[in-house]
Coordinates of C-alpha atoms in Angstrom, one line a residue:
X1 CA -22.2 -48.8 13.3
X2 CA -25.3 -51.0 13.2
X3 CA -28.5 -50.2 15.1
X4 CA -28.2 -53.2 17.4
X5 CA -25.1 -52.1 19.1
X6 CA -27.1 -48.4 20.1
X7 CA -30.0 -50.3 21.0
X8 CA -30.9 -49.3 24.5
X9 CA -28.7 -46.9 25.1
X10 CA -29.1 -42.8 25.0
X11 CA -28.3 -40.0 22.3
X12 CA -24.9 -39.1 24.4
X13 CA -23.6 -42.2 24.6
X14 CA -24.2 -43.4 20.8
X15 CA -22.5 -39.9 20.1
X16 CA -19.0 -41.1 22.9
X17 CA -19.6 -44.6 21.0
X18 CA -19.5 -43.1 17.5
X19 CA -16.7 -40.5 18.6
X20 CA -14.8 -43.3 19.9
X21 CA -15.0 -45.5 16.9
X22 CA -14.0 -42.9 13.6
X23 CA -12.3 -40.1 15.2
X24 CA -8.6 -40.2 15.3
X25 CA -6.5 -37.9 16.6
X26 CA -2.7 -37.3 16.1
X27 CA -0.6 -35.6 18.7
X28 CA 3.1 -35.1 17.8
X29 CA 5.4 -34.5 20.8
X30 CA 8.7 -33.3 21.1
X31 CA 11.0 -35.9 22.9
X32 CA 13.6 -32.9 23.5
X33 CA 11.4 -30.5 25.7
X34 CA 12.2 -30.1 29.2
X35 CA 8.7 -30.6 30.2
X36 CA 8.1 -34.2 28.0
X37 CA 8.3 -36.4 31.1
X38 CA 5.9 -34.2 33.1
X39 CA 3.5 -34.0 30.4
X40 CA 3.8 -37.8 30.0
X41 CA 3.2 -38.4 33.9
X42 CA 0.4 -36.2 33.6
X43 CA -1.5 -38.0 30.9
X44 CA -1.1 -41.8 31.5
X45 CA -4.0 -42.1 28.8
X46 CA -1.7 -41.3 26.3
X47 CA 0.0 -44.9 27.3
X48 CA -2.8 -47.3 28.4
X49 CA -5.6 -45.8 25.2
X50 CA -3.3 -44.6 22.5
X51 CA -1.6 -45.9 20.2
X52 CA 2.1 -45.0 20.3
X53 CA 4.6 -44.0 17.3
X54 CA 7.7 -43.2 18.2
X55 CA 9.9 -41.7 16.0
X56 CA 12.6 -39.5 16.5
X57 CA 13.0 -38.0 13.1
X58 CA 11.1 -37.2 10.0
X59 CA 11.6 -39.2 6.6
X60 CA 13.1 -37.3 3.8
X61 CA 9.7 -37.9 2.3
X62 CA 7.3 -36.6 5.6
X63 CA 9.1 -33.8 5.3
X64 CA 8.7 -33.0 1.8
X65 CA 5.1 -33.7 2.2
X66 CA 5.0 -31.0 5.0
X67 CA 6.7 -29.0 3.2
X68 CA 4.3 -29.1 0.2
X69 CA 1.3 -29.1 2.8
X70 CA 2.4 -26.0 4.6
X71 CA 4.0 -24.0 2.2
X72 CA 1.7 -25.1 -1.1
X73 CA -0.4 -22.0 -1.3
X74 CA 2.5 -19.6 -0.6
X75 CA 4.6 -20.6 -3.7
X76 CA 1.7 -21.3 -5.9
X77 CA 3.1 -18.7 -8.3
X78 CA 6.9 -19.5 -7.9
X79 CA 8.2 -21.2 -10.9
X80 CA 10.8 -22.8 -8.8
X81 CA 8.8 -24.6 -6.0
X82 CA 9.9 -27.5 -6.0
X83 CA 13.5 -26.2 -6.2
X84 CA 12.5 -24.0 -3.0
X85 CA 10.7 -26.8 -1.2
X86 CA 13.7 -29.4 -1.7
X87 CA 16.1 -26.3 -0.2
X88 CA 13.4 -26.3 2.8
X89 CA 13.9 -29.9 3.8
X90 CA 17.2 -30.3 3.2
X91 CA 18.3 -27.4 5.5
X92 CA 16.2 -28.7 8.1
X93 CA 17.5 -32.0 7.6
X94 CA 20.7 -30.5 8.2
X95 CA 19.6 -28.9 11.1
X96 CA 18.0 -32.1 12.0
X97 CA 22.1 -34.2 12.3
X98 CA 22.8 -31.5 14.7
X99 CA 19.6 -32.7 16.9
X100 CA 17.0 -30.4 15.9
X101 CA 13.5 -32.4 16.5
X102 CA 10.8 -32.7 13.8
X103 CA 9.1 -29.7 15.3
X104 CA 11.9 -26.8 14.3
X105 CA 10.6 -28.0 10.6
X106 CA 7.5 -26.2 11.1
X107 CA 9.2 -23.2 12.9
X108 CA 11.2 -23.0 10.0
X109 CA 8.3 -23.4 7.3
X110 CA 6.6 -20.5 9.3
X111 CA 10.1 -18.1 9.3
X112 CA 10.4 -18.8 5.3
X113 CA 6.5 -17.9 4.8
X114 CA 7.0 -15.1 7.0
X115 CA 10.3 -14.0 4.9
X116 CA 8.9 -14.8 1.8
X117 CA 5.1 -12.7 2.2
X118 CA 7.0 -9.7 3.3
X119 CA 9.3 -9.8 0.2
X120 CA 6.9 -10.0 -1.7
X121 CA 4.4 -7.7 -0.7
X122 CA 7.3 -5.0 -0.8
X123 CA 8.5 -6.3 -4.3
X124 CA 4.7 -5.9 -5.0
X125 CA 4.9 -1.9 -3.8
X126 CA 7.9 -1.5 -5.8
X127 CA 6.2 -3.2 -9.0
X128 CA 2.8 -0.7 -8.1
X129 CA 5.0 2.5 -8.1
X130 CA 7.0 1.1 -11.1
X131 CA 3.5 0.7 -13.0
X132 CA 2.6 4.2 -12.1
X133 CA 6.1 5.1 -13.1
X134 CA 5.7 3.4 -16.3
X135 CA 2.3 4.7 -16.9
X136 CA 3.8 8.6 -16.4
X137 CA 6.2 8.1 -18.9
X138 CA 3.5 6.5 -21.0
X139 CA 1.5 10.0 -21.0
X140 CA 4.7 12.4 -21.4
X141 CA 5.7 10.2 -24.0
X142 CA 1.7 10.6 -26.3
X143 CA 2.2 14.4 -25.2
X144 CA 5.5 14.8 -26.2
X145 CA 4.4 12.8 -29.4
X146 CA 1.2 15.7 -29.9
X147 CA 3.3 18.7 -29.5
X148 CA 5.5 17.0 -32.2
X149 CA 3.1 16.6 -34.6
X150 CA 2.0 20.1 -33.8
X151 CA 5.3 21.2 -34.2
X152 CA 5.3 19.7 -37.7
X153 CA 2.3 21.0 -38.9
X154 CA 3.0 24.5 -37.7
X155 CA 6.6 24.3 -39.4
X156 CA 4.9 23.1 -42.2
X157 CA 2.2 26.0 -41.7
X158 CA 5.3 28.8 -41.2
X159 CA 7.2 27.5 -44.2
X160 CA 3.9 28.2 -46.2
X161 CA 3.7 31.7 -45.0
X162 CA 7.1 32.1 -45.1
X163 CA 7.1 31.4 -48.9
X164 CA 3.8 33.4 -49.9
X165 CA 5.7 36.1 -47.9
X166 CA 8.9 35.8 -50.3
X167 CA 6.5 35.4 -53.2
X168 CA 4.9 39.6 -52.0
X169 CA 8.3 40.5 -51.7
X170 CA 9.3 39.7 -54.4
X171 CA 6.4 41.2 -56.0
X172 CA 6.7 44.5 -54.3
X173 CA 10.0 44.4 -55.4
X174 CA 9.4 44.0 -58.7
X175 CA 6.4 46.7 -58.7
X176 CA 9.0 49.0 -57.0
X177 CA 11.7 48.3 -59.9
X178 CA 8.6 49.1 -62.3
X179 CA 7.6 52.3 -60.6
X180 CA 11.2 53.3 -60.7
X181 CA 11.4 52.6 -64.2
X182 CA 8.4 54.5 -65.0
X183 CA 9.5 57.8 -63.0
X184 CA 13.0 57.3 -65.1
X185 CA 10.9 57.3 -68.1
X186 CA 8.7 60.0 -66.8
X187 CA 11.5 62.3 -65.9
X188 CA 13.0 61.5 -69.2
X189 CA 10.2 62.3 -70.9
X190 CA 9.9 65.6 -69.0
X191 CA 13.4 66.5 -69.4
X192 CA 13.1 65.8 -73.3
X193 CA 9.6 68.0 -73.2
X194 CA 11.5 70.9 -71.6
X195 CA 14.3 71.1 -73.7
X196 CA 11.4 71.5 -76.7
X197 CA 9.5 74.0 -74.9
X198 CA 12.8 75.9 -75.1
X199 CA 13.4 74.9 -79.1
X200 CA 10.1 76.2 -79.2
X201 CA 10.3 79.0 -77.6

C-alpha cells in the first residue's frame, strides 16, 4: 500500500484496509452435510464478498499433495512413502466413486497417522526390550566366555599338577622298589653272616 491511500485515516482502519488487501482465507465446505444450506443462509457474505470455488471432488494430484502435507513428517523414516502415500489416495479415491466428499480424506489421513504412531511406538517397546534382550545375552555370553578361559587355564593348571604328581609317584615308587631291594640285600647279607657265625662257631 502507498502512504496516500492511509492518508487521513486512523491506525484501525489502515490495519481493516491492510487486512482486507493481503489476507486470504480458504474455507472448504462439505456440500454433503445436512446443515450446508443453513450455514450458507446464515453467512450471505460468503456469496456477495468471497470468491467461490466449487468443486465437488479432489484432483488425483490435490490429494496427493494433502497427502504428502499431512502425513510428510509421519513417514519421514518409511522407506516406502511414496508407495504408502499413493495407497492413501487411491483408497480414498475409491471411497470418493461411492460419494465420499473431499473431507473423509482428512478423516482418513488422521485414522492412518493414528494407526500408524501406535504401531510404531509398540514395535518401538518391542525393539527396547529386544535391545535389553540382546544386550543380556551379550553379558552371559563375555561371562560364559571368562569362566571358559578359566576353565582352560585351570585344566591346564590340573594337568600340570596332575603330572608332577605322577612324576612323585613314580619316584616314591621307585625309592620303595630300592628300599625293598636294599632290605633283600640286607637280609641276605644277614642270613649269609649267620650262617658264618655258626661255621665259626
Amino acid at each position: 500500500s502507498t502512504w496516500g491511500e492511509n492518508y487521513g485515516k486512523s491506525l484501525y482502519e489502515c490495519f481493516i484496509l491492510r487486512v482486507a488487501n493481503f489476507l486470504r482465507v480458504v474455507i472448504s465446505f462439505d456440500h454433503t452435510h445436512p446443515r450446508f444450506a443453513v450455514n450458507c443462509a446464515a453467512n450471505p457474505a460468503f456469496f456477495t464478498h468471497c470468491h467461490l470455488v466449487w468443486s465437488e471432488s479432489l484432483t488425483k494430484e490435490s490429494m496427493s499433495a494433502i497427502a504428502t502435507a499431512e502425513l510428510g513428517d509421519t513417514l519421514k523414516d518409511i522407506a516406502n512413502r511414496d508407495e504408502v502415500l499413493g495407497a492413501v489416495v487411491a483408497l480414498h479415491r475409491a471411497a470418493a466413486a461411492t460419494g465420499a466428499p473431499p473431507r473423509k480424506l482428512f478423516a482418513l489421513i488422521e485414522t492412518y497417522r493414528s494407526i500408524f504412531t501406535t504401531k510404531k511406538d509398540s514395535r518401538g517397546d518391542q525393539t527396547t526390550h529386544l535391545l535389553k534382550g540382546l544386550k543380556k545375552l551379550g553379558e552371559a555370553k563375555e561371562l560364559v566366555d571368562e569362566l571358559s578361559r578359566k576353565a582352560v587355564e585351570q585344566k591346564k593348571e590340573l594337568a600340570k599338577k596332575q603330572s608332577e604328581a605322577d612324576e612323585a609317584l613314580k619316584n616314591i615308587t621307585k625309592a620303595m622298589s630300592k628300599a625293598a631291594e636294599r632290605k633283600q640285600e640286607v637280609e641276605v647279607l644277614q642270613a649269609g653272616l649267620k650262617d658264618e657265625d655258626k661255621v665259626i662257631e
